[in-house]
PDB file of C-alpha atoms in Angstrom:
ATOM      1  CA  MET A   1     -25.107 161.375  31.049  1.00  0.00           C
ATOM      2  CA  ILE A   2     -24.775 158.163  33.050  1.00  0.00           C
ATOM      3  CA  LEU A   3     -24.039 158.719  36.713  1.00  0.00           C
ATOM      4  CA  GLN A   4     -21.597 156.295  38.290  1.00  0.00           C
ATOM      5  CA  ASP A   5     -22.659 154.493  41.437  1.00  0.00           C
ATOM      6  CA  PRO A   6     -20.894 156.270  44.351  1.00  0.00           C
ATOM      7  CA  PHE A   7     -20.239 152.947  46.068  1.00  0.00           C
ATOM      8  CA  VAL A   8     -18.564 151.516  42.945  1.00  0.00           C
ATOM      9  CA  TYR A   9     -16.556 154.719  42.525  1.00  0.00           C
ATOM     10  CA  ARG A  10     -15.302 154.618  46.119  1.00  0.00           C
ATOM     11  CA  ALA A  11     -14.377 150.930  45.801  1.00  0.00           C
ATOM     12  CA  ARG A  12     -12.417 151.557  42.604  1.00  0.00           C
ATOM     13  CA  ARG A  13     -10.772 154.577  44.128  1.00  0.00           C
ATOM     14  CA  LYS A  14      -9.769 152.562  47.172  1.00  0.00           C
ATOM     15  CA  ASN A  15      -8.325 149.799  44.983  1.00  0.00           C
ATOM     16  CA  ASP A  16      -6.339 152.318  42.936  1.00  0.00           C
ATOM     17  CA  ILE A  17      -4.876 153.845  46.098  1.00  0.00           C
ATOM     18  CA  ALA A  18      -3.994 150.371  47.444  1.00  0.00           C
ATOM     19  CA  ARG A  19      -2.256 149.396  44.178  1.00  0.00           C
ATOM     20  CA  GLY A  20      -0.358 152.668  44.118  1.00  0.00           C
ATOM     21  CA  TRP A  21       0.745 152.215  47.705  1.00  0.00           C
ATOM     22  CA  ASN A  22       1.871 148.633  47.018  1.00  0.00           C
ATOM     23  CA  LYS A  23       3.961 149.792  44.060  1.00  0.00           C
ATOM     24  CA  THR A  24       5.467 152.535  46.212  1.00  0.00           C
ATOM     25  CA  LYS A  25       6.460 150.001  48.856  1.00  0.00           C
ATOM     26  CA  VAL A  26       8.053 147.767  46.230  1.00  0.00           C
ATOM     27  CA  TYR A  27      10.078 150.629  44.743  1.00  0.00           C
ATOM     28  CA  LEU A  28      11.078 151.818  48.218  1.00  0.00           C
ATOM     29  CA  PHE A  29      12.227 148.318  49.133  1.00  0.00           C
ATOM     30  CA  LEU A  30      14.249 148.049  45.912  1.00  0.00           C
ATOM     31  CA  LEU A  31      15.831 151.438  46.582  1.00  0.00           C
ATOM     32  CA  ILE A  32      16.842 150.378  50.094  1.00  0.00           C
ATOM     33  CA  MET A  33      18.303 147.105  48.756  1.00  0.00           C
ATOM     34  CA  VAL A  34      20.307 148.981  46.098  1.00  0.00           C
ATOM     35  CA  VAL A  35      21.697 151.389  48.708  1.00  0.00           C
ATOM     36  CA  LEU A  36      22.615 148.531  51.047  1.00  0.00           C
ATOM     37  CA  GLY A  37      24.184 146.639  48.135  1.00  0.00           C
ATOM     38  CA  LEU A  38      26.338 149.625  47.223  1.00  0.00           C
ATOM     39  CA  ILE A  39      27.447 150.001  50.843  1.00  0.00           C
ATOM     40  CA  LEU A  40      28.410 146.323  51.034  1.00  0.00           C
ATOM     41  CA  VAL A  41      30.202 146.337  47.673  1.00  0.00           C
ATOM     42  CA  PHE A  42      32.128 149.566  48.313  1.00  0.00           C
ATOM     43  CA  PRO A  43      34.919 147.983  50.462  1.00  0.00           C
ATOM     44  CA  TYR A  44      35.610 145.416  47.743  1.00  0.00           C
ATOM     45  CA  PHE A  45      35.575 148.118  45.077  1.00  0.00           C
ATOM     46  CA  TYR A  46      37.982 150.220  47.134  1.00  0.00           C
ATOM     47  CA  MET A  47      40.278 147.217  47.610  1.00  0.00           C
ATOM     48  CA  ILE A  48      40.476 146.830  43.826  1.00  0.00           C
ATOM     49  CA  SER A  49      41.100 150.546  43.433  1.00  0.00           C
ATOM     50  CA  LYS A  50      43.833 150.563  46.066  1.00  0.00           C
ATOM     51  CA  SER A  51      45.503 147.527  44.503  1.00  0.00           C
ATOM     52  CA  LEU A  52      46.089 149.670  41.391  1.00  0.00           C
ATOM     53  CA  MET A  53      47.619 152.618  43.259  1.00  0.00           C
ATOM     54  CA  ASN A  54      51.295 153.403  43.559  1.00  0.00           C
ATOM     55  CA  GLU A  55      52.942 153.097  46.964  1.00  0.00           C
ATOM     56  CA  THR A  56      52.677 156.817  47.700  1.00  0.00           C
ATOM     57  CA  GLU A  57      48.933 156.861  47.114  1.00  0.00           C
ATOM     58  CA  ALA A  58      48.390 153.558  48.929  1.00  0.00           C
ATOM     59  CA  ILE A  59      50.053 154.657  52.186  1.00  0.00           C
ATOM     60  CA  SER A  60      48.762 158.240  52.094  1.00  0.00           C
ATOM     61  CA  PRO A  61      46.761 159.268  55.204  1.00  0.00           C
ATOM     62  CA  ASN A  62      44.020 160.426  52.825  1.00  0.00           C
ATOM     63  CA  PRO A  63      44.282 158.089  49.850  1.00  0.00           C
ATOM     64  CA  PRO A  64      42.306 158.986  46.732  1.00  0.00           C
ATOM     65  CA  LEU A  65      39.263 157.010  45.672  1.00  0.00           C
ATOM     66  CA  PHE A  66      40.785 156.207  42.281  1.00  0.00           C
ATOM     67  CA  PRO A  67      44.458 155.746  41.327  1.00  0.00           C
ATOM     68  CA  SER A  68      45.955 158.557  39.289  1.00  0.00           C
ATOM     69  CA  ILE A  69      47.569 156.020  36.944  1.00  0.00           C
ATOM     70  CA  PRO A  70      46.518 152.342  37.318  1.00  0.00           C
ATOM     71  CA  GLN A  71      49.537 150.288  38.334  1.00  0.00           C
ATOM     72  CA  TRP A  72      48.756 146.956  36.685  1.00  0.00           C
ATOM     73  CA  GLN A  73      52.288 145.828  37.400  1.00  0.00           C
ATOM     74  CA  ASN A  74      51.246 145.383  41.040  1.00  0.00           C
ATOM     75  CA  TYR A  75      49.632 142.092  40.036  1.00  0.00           C
ATOM     76  CA  ILE A  76      52.806 141.056  38.221  1.00  0.00           C
ATOM     77  CA  LYS A  77      54.899 141.901  41.281  1.00  0.00           C
ATOM     78  CA  LEU A  78      52.503 139.848  43.371  1.00  0.00           C
ATOM     79  CA  PHE A  79      53.784 136.682  41.722  1.00  0.00           C
ATOM     80  CA  THR A  80      57.385 137.695  41.028  1.00  0.00           C
ATOM     81  CA  GLU A  81      58.478 139.306  44.305  1.00  0.00           C
ATOM     82  CA  ASN A  82      58.280 138.869  48.080  1.00  0.00           C
ATOM     83  CA  GLY A  83      57.480 135.152  48.012  1.00  0.00           C
ATOM     84  CA  TYR A  84      53.827 135.514  47.050  1.00  0.00           C
ATOM     85  CA  PHE A  85      54.075 133.047  44.171  1.00  0.00           C
ATOM     86  CA  ARG A  86      55.473 130.300  46.382  1.00  0.00           C
ATOM     87  CA  ALA A  87      52.824 131.068  48.995  1.00  0.00           C
ATOM     88  CA  THR A  88      50.135 130.725  46.331  1.00  0.00           C
ATOM     89  CA  VAL A  89      51.531 127.329  45.314  1.00  0.00           C
ATOM     90  CA  ASN A  90      51.505 126.214  48.951  1.00  0.00           C
ATOM     91  CA  SER A  91      47.898 127.322  49.331  1.00  0.00           C
ATOM     92  CA  LEU A  92      46.894 125.422  46.199  1.00  0.00           C
ATOM     93  CA  ILE A  93      48.684 122.293  47.449  1.00  0.00           C
ATOM     94  CA  VAL A  94      46.862 122.429  50.787  1.00  0.00           C
ATOM     95  CA  CYS A  95      43.491 123.124  49.162  1.00  0.00           C
ATOM     96  CA  ALA A  96      43.853 120.425  46.486  1.00  0.00           C
ATOM     97  CA  PHE A  97      44.936 117.794  49.019  1.00  0.00           C
ATOM     98  CA  ASN A  98      42.111 118.575  51.436  1.00  0.00           C
ATOM     99  CA  CYS A  99      39.464 118.842  48.704  1.00  0.00           C
ATOM    100  CA  ILE A 100      40.210 115.230  47.763  1.00  0.00           C
ATOM    101  CA  VAL A 101      40.966 113.757  51.168  1.00  0.00           C
ATOM    102  CA  VAL A 102      38.212 115.298  53.308  1.00  0.00           C
ATOM    103  CA  PRO A 103      35.175 114.205  51.221  1.00  0.00           C
ATOM    104  CA  LEU A 104      36.652 110.726  50.725  1.00  0.00           C
ATOM    105  CA  SER A 105      37.666 110.075  54.340  1.00  0.00           C
ATOM    106  CA  ALA A 106      34.512 111.675  55.761  1.00  0.00           C
ATOM    107  CA  SER A 107      32.337 109.576  53.443  1.00  0.00           C
ATOM    108  CA  ILE A 108      34.057 106.351  54.591  1.00  0.00           C
ATOM    109  CA  ILE A 109      33.463 107.209  58.248  1.00  0.00           C
ATOM    110  CA  ALA A 110      29.896 108.351  57.569  1.00  0.00           C
ATOM    111  CA  TYR A 111      29.195 105.115  55.675  1.00  0.00           C
ATOM    112  CA  SER A 112      30.130 103.074  58.717  1.00  0.00           C
ATOM    113  CA  PHE A 113      27.803 105.154  60.897  1.00  0.00           C
ATOM    114  CA  ALA A 114      24.914 105.164  58.430  1.00  0.00           C
ATOM    115  CA  LYS A 115      24.886 101.743  56.755  1.00  0.00           C
ATOM    116  CA  LEU A 116      27.033  99.293  58.724  1.00  0.00           C
ATOM    117  CA  ARG A 117      26.004  97.577  61.934  1.00  0.00           C
ATOM    118  CA  TRP A 118      28.659  97.238  64.614  1.00  0.00           C
ATOM    119  CA  LYS A 119      28.723  97.234  68.386  1.00  0.00           C
ATOM    120  CA  GLY A 120      29.001 100.668  69.966  1.00  0.00           C
ATOM    121  CA  ARG A 121      28.197 102.525  66.741  1.00  0.00           C
ATOM    122  CA  ASN A 122      25.719 104.958  68.296  1.00  0.00           C
ATOM    123  CA  ILE A 123      27.949 105.631  71.294  1.00  0.00           C
ATOM    124  CA  MET A 124      30.897 106.421  69.038  1.00  0.00           C
ATOM    125  CA  PHE A 125      28.733 108.716  66.935  1.00  0.00           C
ATOM    126  CA  VAL A 126      27.585 110.626  70.023  1.00  0.00           C
ATOM    127  CA  LEU A 127      31.167 110.949  71.250  1.00  0.00           C
ATOM    128  CA  MET A 128      32.201 112.243  67.849  1.00  0.00           C
ATOM    129  CA  MET A 129      29.444 114.864  67.889  1.00  0.00           C
ATOM    130  CA  PHE A 130      30.554 115.968  71.355  1.00  0.00           C
ATOM    131  CA  THR A 131      33.822 117.118  69.768  1.00  0.00           C
ATOM    132  CA  THR A 132      31.910 119.882  67.967  1.00  0.00           C
ATOM    133  CA  MET A 133      31.325 121.528  71.359  1.00  0.00           C
ATOM    134  CA  LEU A 134      35.045 121.729  72.123  1.00  0.00           C
ATOM    135  CA  PRO A 135      36.416 125.223  71.391  1.00  0.00           C
ATOM    136  CA  ALA A 136      39.417 125.223  69.087  1.00  0.00           C
ATOM    137  CA  VAL A 137      41.520 127.041  71.671  1.00  0.00           C
ATOM    138  CA  ALA A 138      41.132 124.067  74.052  1.00  0.00           C
ATOM    139  CA  THR A 139      42.919 121.732  71.636  1.00  0.00           C
ATOM    140  CA  GLN A 140      45.410 124.208  70.199  1.00  0.00           C
ATOM    141  CA  ILE A 141      48.206 123.692  72.736  1.00  0.00           C
ATOM    142  CA  PRO A 142      47.965 119.862  72.868  1.00  0.00           C
ATOM    143  CA  LEU A 143      47.989 119.698  69.077  1.00  0.00           C
ATOM    144  CA  TYR A 144      50.947 122.047  68.846  1.00  0.00           C
ATOM    145  CA  VAL A 145      52.924 119.961  71.361  1.00  0.00           C
ATOM    146  CA  MET A 146      52.051 116.746  69.540  1.00  0.00           C
ATOM    147  CA  TYR A 147      52.979 118.124  66.112  1.00  0.00           C
ATOM    148  CA  SER A 148      56.170 119.616  67.537  1.00  0.00           C
ATOM    149  CA  ASN A 149      57.226 116.229  68.938  1.00  0.00           C
ATOM    150  CA  MET A 150      56.491 114.691  65.540  1.00  0.00           C
ATOM    151  CA  GLY A 151      58.646 117.283  63.764  1.00  0.00           C
ATOM    152  CA  TRP A 152      55.737 118.771  61.816  1.00  0.00           C
ATOM    153  CA  ILE A 153      56.245 122.409  62.809  1.00  0.00           C
ATOM    154  CA  ASP A 154      57.184 124.698  59.886  1.00  0.00           C
ATOM    155  CA  THR A 155      55.740 122.224  57.393  1.00  0.00           C
ATOM    156  CA  LEU A 156      52.418 121.804  55.604  1.00  0.00           C
ATOM    157  CA  LEU A 157      51.750 118.501  57.372  1.00  0.00           C
ATOM    158  CA  PRO A 158      49.586 119.927  60.218  1.00  0.00           C
ATOM    159  CA  LEU A 159      47.356 121.526  57.562  1.00  0.00           C
ATOM    160  CA  THR A 160      46.904 118.342  55.540  1.00  0.00           C
ATOM    161  CA  ILE A 161      47.565 114.983  57.244  1.00  0.00           C
ATOM    162  CA  PRO A 162      45.009 115.344  60.106  1.00  0.00           C
ATOM    163  CA  ASN A 163      42.274 115.703  57.484  1.00  0.00           C
ATOM    164  CA  LEU A 164      42.836 112.071  56.512  1.00  0.00           C
ATOM    165  CA  PHE A 165      40.553 111.322  59.470  1.00  0.00           C
ATOM    166  CA  GLY A 166      37.431 113.029  58.178  1.00  0.00           C
ATOM    167  CA  GLY A 167      38.247 116.713  58.394  1.00  0.00           C
ATOM    168  CA  GLY A 168      35.840 117.335  61.258  1.00  0.00           C
ATOM    169  CA  ALA A 169      32.658 115.985  62.804  1.00  0.00           C
ATOM    170  CA  SER A 170      30.428 118.403  60.882  1.00  0.00           C
ATOM    171  CA  TYR A 171      31.349 116.917  57.493  1.00  0.00           C
ATOM    172  CA  ILE A 172      30.864 113.373  58.782  1.00  0.00           C
ATOM    173  CA  PHE A 173      27.492 114.344  60.216  1.00  0.00           C
ATOM    174  CA  LEU A 174      26.304 115.867  56.929  1.00  0.00           C
ATOM    175  CA  LEU A 175      27.324 112.788  54.965  1.00  0.00           C
ATOM    176  CA  ARG A 176      25.797 110.404  57.498  1.00  0.00           C
ATOM    177  CA  GLN A 177      22.463 112.207  57.364  1.00  0.00           C
ATOM    178  CA  TYR A 178      22.566 112.164  53.569  1.00  0.00           C
ATOM    179  CA  MET A 179      23.438 108.469  53.389  1.00  0.00           C
ATOM    180  CA  MET A 180      20.647 107.564  55.785  1.00  0.00           C
ATOM    181  CA  GLY A 181      18.242 108.949  53.184  1.00  0.00           C
ATOM    182  CA  ILE A 182      19.506 106.523  50.520  1.00  0.00           C
ATOM    183  CA  PRO A 183      17.165 103.483  50.366  1.00  0.00           C
ATOM    184  CA  ASN A 184      18.638 100.237  51.627  1.00  0.00           C
ATOM    185  CA  ASP A 185      16.991  98.254  48.830  1.00  0.00           C
ATOM    186  CA  MET A 186      19.891  98.881  46.429  1.00  0.00           C
ATOM    187  CA  SER A 187      22.475  97.865  49.020  1.00  0.00           C
ATOM    188  CA  ASP A 188      20.472  94.747  49.935  1.00  0.00           C
ATOM    189  CA  ALA A 189      20.185  93.734  46.287  1.00  0.00           C
ATOM    190  CA  ALA A 190      23.925  94.180  45.779  1.00  0.00           C
ATOM    191  CA  ARG A 191      24.622  92.202  48.938  1.00  0.00           C
ATOM    192  CA  VAL A 192      22.457  89.352  47.664  1.00  0.00           C
ATOM    193  CA  ASP A 193      24.498  89.381  44.449  1.00  0.00           C
ATOM    194  CA  GLY A 194      27.645  88.900  46.499  1.00  0.00           C
ATOM    195  CA  ALA A 195      28.950  92.466  46.791  1.00  0.00           C
ATOM    196  CA  ASN A 196      30.968  93.202  49.917  1.00  0.00           C
ATOM    197  CA  PRO A 197      30.502  96.424  51.970  1.00  0.00           C
ATOM    198  CA  PHE A 198      33.417  98.151  50.223  1.00  0.00           C
ATOM    199  CA  ARG A 199      31.989  97.360  46.773  1.00  0.00           C
ATOM    200  CA  ILE A 200      28.593  98.659  47.851  1.00  0.00           C
ATOM    201  CA  PHE A 201      30.223 101.848  49.119  1.00  0.00           C
ATOM    202  CA  ILE A 202      32.130 102.459  45.883  1.00  0.00           C
ATOM    203  CA  ASN A 203      29.449 101.507  43.360  1.00  0.00           C
ATOM    204  CA  ILE A 204      26.227 102.515  45.102  1.00  0.00           C
ATOM    205  CA  ILE A 205      26.702 104.913  48.003  1.00  0.00           C
ATOM    206  CA  LEU A 206      29.325 107.279  46.593  1.00  0.00           C
ATOM    207  CA  PRO A 207      27.586 107.874  43.212  1.00  0.00           C
ATOM    208  CA  ASN A 208      24.410 108.821  45.085  1.00  0.00           C
ATOM    209  CA  CYS A 209      26.300 111.274  47.288  1.00  0.00           C
ATOM    210  CA  LYS A 210      27.717 113.478  44.518  1.00  0.00           C
ATOM    211  CA  PRO A 211      25.779 116.663  45.483  1.00  0.00           C
ATOM    212  CA  ILE A 212      26.827 116.615  49.133  1.00  0.00           C
ATOM    213  CA  LEU A 213      30.396 115.547  48.265  1.00  0.00           C
ATOM    214  CA  LEU A 214      30.705 118.496  45.897  1.00  0.00           C
ATOM    215  CA  TYR A 215      29.304 120.824  48.541  1.00  0.00           C
ATOM    216  CA  ILE A 216      31.871 119.593  51.078  1.00  0.00           C
ATOM    217  CA  ALA A 217      34.739 119.841  48.581  1.00  0.00           C
ATOM    218  CA  VAL A 218      33.918 123.463  47.730  1.00  0.00           C
ATOM    219  CA  THR A 219      33.452 124.337  51.404  1.00  0.00           C
ATOM    220  CA  VAL A 220      36.808 122.770  52.248  1.00  0.00           C
ATOM    221  CA  PHE A 221      38.507 124.711  49.455  1.00  0.00           C
ATOM    222  CA  ILE A 222      37.110 128.061  50.540  1.00  0.00           C
ATOM    223  CA  THR A 223      37.907 127.361  54.204  1.00  0.00           C
ATOM    224  CA  ASN A 224      41.522 126.365  53.538  1.00  0.00           C
ATOM    225  CA  TRP A 225      42.086 129.030  50.889  1.00  0.00           C
ATOM    226  CA  GLY A 226      41.311 131.834  53.313  1.00  0.00           C
ATOM    227  CA  ASP A 227      42.755 130.212  56.445  1.00  0.00           C
ATOM    228  CA  TYR A 228      45.591 132.138  58.058  1.00  0.00           C
ATOM    229  CA  TYR A 229      45.116 131.008  61.663  1.00  0.00           C
ATOM    230  CA  GLY A 230      46.436 127.468  61.122  1.00  0.00           C
ATOM    231  CA  PRO A 231      49.680 128.626  59.472  1.00  0.00           C
ATOM    232  CA  LEU A 232      49.953 131.359  62.110  1.00  0.00           C
ATOM    233  CA  VAL A 233      50.173 128.674  64.802  1.00  0.00           C
ATOM    234  CA  TYR A 234      52.405 126.152  63.034  1.00  0.00           C
ATOM    235  CA  MET A 235      54.685 128.405  60.949  1.00  0.00           C
ATOM    236  CA  THR A 236      57.304 129.830  63.291  1.00  0.00           C
ATOM    237  CA  SER A 237      60.414 130.417  61.153  1.00  0.00           C
ATOM    238  CA  ASP A 238      61.146 132.677  58.199  1.00  0.00           C
ATOM    239  CA  ASN A 239      61.853 129.666  55.987  1.00  0.00           C
ATOM    240  CA  ALA A 240      58.493 128.000  56.670  1.00  0.00           C
ATOM    241  CA  PRO A 241      56.196 127.250  53.699  1.00  0.00           C
ATOM    242  CA  TYR A 242      53.768 130.126  54.154  1.00  0.00           C
ATOM    243  CA  THR A 243      50.336 130.080  52.576  1.00  0.00           C
ATOM    244  CA  LEU A 244      49.064 133.118  50.697  1.00  0.00           C
ATOM    245  CA  ALA A 245      46.483 134.106  53.311  1.00  0.00           C
ATOM    246  CA  TYR A 246      49.053 133.920  56.103  1.00  0.00           C
ATOM    247  CA  LEU A 247      51.707 135.812  54.134  1.00  0.00           C
ATOM    248  CA  ILE A 248      49.289 138.667  53.454  1.00  0.00           C
ATOM    249  CA  TYR A 249      48.364 138.723  57.150  1.00  0.00           C
ATOM    250  CA  LYS A 250      52.020 138.576  58.198  1.00  0.00           C
ATOM    251  CA  ASN A 251      52.997 141.468  55.943  1.00  0.00           C
ATOM    252  CA  SER A 252      50.085 143.545  57.212  1.00  0.00           C
ATOM    253  CA  THR A 253      51.281 143.191  60.829  1.00  0.00           C
ATOM    254  CA  GLU A 254      54.881 144.197  60.167  1.00  0.00           C
ATOM    255  CA  SER A 255      54.973 147.987  60.027  1.00  0.00           C
ATOM    256  CA  ASP A 256      57.925 148.351  57.657  1.00  0.00           C
ATOM    257  CA  VAL A 257      56.635 145.746  55.208  1.00  0.00           C
ATOM    258  CA  ALA A 258      53.065 147.012  55.501  1.00  0.00           C
ATOM    259  CA  ALA A 259      54.164 150.474  54.370  1.00  0.00           C
ATOM    260  CA  GLN A 260      56.154 149.122  51.426  1.00  0.00           C
ATOM    261  CA  LEU A 261      53.692 146.514  50.183  1.00  0.00           C
ATOM    262  CA  ALA A 262      50.313 148.154  50.797  1.00  0.00           C
ATOM    263  CA  ALA A 263      49.242 148.054  47.142  1.00  0.00           C
ATOM    264  CA  ILE A 264      50.757 144.597  46.588  1.00  0.00           C
ATOM    265  CA  ARG A 265      48.906 143.297  49.620  1.00  0.00           C
ATOM    266  CA  MET A 266      45.658 144.694  48.277  1.00  0.00           C
ATOM    267  CA  ALA A 267      46.354 142.985  44.953  1.00  0.00           C
ATOM    268  CA  GLY A 268      46.812 139.751  46.890  1.00  0.00           C
ATOM    269  CA  GLY A 269      43.493 140.306  48.614  1.00  0.00           C
ATOM    270  CA  VAL A 270      41.782 140.790  45.259  1.00  0.00           C
ATOM    271  CA  PHE A 271      43.434 137.664  43.881  1.00  0.00           C
ATOM    272  CA  MET A 272      42.270 135.642  46.890  1.00  0.00           C
ATOM    273  CA  THR A 273      38.644 136.466  46.072  1.00  0.00           C
ATOM    274  CA  ILE A 274      38.894 135.397  42.424  1.00  0.00           C
ATOM    275  CA  LEU A 275      39.146 131.609  42.829  1.00  0.00           C
ATOM    276  CA  PRO A 276      36.271 131.297  45.350  1.00  0.00           C
ATOM    277  CA  ALA A 277      34.130 133.529  43.109  1.00  0.00           C
ATOM    278  CA  ILE A 278      34.881 131.387  40.044  1.00  0.00           C
ATOM    279  CA  ILE A 279      34.146 128.167  41.917  1.00  0.00           C
ATOM    280  CA  PHE A 280      30.878 129.523  43.292  1.00  0.00           C
ATOM    281  CA  THR A 281      29.854 130.753  39.830  1.00  0.00           C
ATOM    282  CA  PHE A 282      30.436 127.375  38.166  1.00  0.00           C
ATOM    283  CA  PHE A 283      29.055 125.205  40.970  1.00  0.00           C
ATOM    284  CA  GLN A 284      26.273 127.419  42.320  1.00  0.00           C
ATOM    285  CA  LYS A 285      23.505 125.083  41.142  1.00  0.00           C
ATOM    286  CA  GLN A 286      25.209 121.973  42.497  1.00  0.00           C
ATOM    287  CA  LEU A 287      25.944 123.670  45.815  1.00  0.00           C
ATOM    288  CA  THR A 288      22.331 124.742  46.238  1.00  0.00           C
ATOM    289  CA  GLU A 289      21.079 121.271  45.354  1.00  0.00           C
ATOM    290  CA  GLY A 290      23.544 119.698  47.760  1.00  0.00           C
ATOM    291  CA  VAL A 291      22.408 121.850  50.676  1.00  0.00           C
ATOM    292  CA  LEU A 292      18.694 121.447  49.938  1.00  0.00           C
ATOM    293  CA  THR A 293      18.923 117.714  49.368  1.00  0.00           C
ATOM    294  CA  SER A 294      20.984 117.118  52.487  1.00  0.00           C
ATOM    295  CA  GLY A 295      18.440 119.096  54.477  1.00  0.00           C
ATOM    296  CA  LEU A 296      15.550 117.056  53.095  1.00  0.00           C
ATOM    297  CA  LYS A 297      17.317 113.735  53.605  1.00  0.00           C
ATOM    298  CA  GLY A 298      18.405 114.680  57.097  1.00  0.00           C
TER     299      GLY A 298
END
């Protein structure tokens, strides 16, 4: 019989205990993550469940976890009654307009800050960045008065036309930082060949900014799709073109409507999560690349 060296035995024993403890920590961490994931997903699951309940179950003080009979017609009523279809169309109009206008206008402004040389450029850029420190509530009343004098109240114009000027300093800043990472050699070569600044912008700068432009477009869509505060300020009459997010909010604050449309409102909430989820699923890779690349170039 060969006796094992006690030192070797203790070392192996110690390694086995360490490996076992490491596996235990990994499994414990996974268990905690699963529990936290279930807790975070439960409200969304319950929203789906409640969207399939009848009105009696939906407004019950102790609503059940599952509907007795799934009411799939709630999703049909969402688009055939109570103005939700028109509100959805209005939301899509606002989102589509801003998804095109904001990346384009912000890229034009960012191009002037990043690649063109003009007097006072740095001062104007600093002043623009100072606007990010202004709270929205400080500009809310002046903007409302201005739009009211222009006759824009109860229209979609306050939610769309101002975005022709870049959509905000943050988008311009992201694009400027990205463009500054594009080598000037290509622009210089095109300039030698006789290309003007606009031609350089269209043919050279924009094609190289596709990742960050896509990131901004998706961000703008998600922001405008779920925005109810803007319509809350500028929509004051019953005949105003409500957006879907605002209509759901409005119905939830009116007690009589809230009691009648509880399940319909939940169906609207579920529907509002579908488009952002689809967009994120299809463009997840491009969004990640856009964020990482903009961070590296900045």
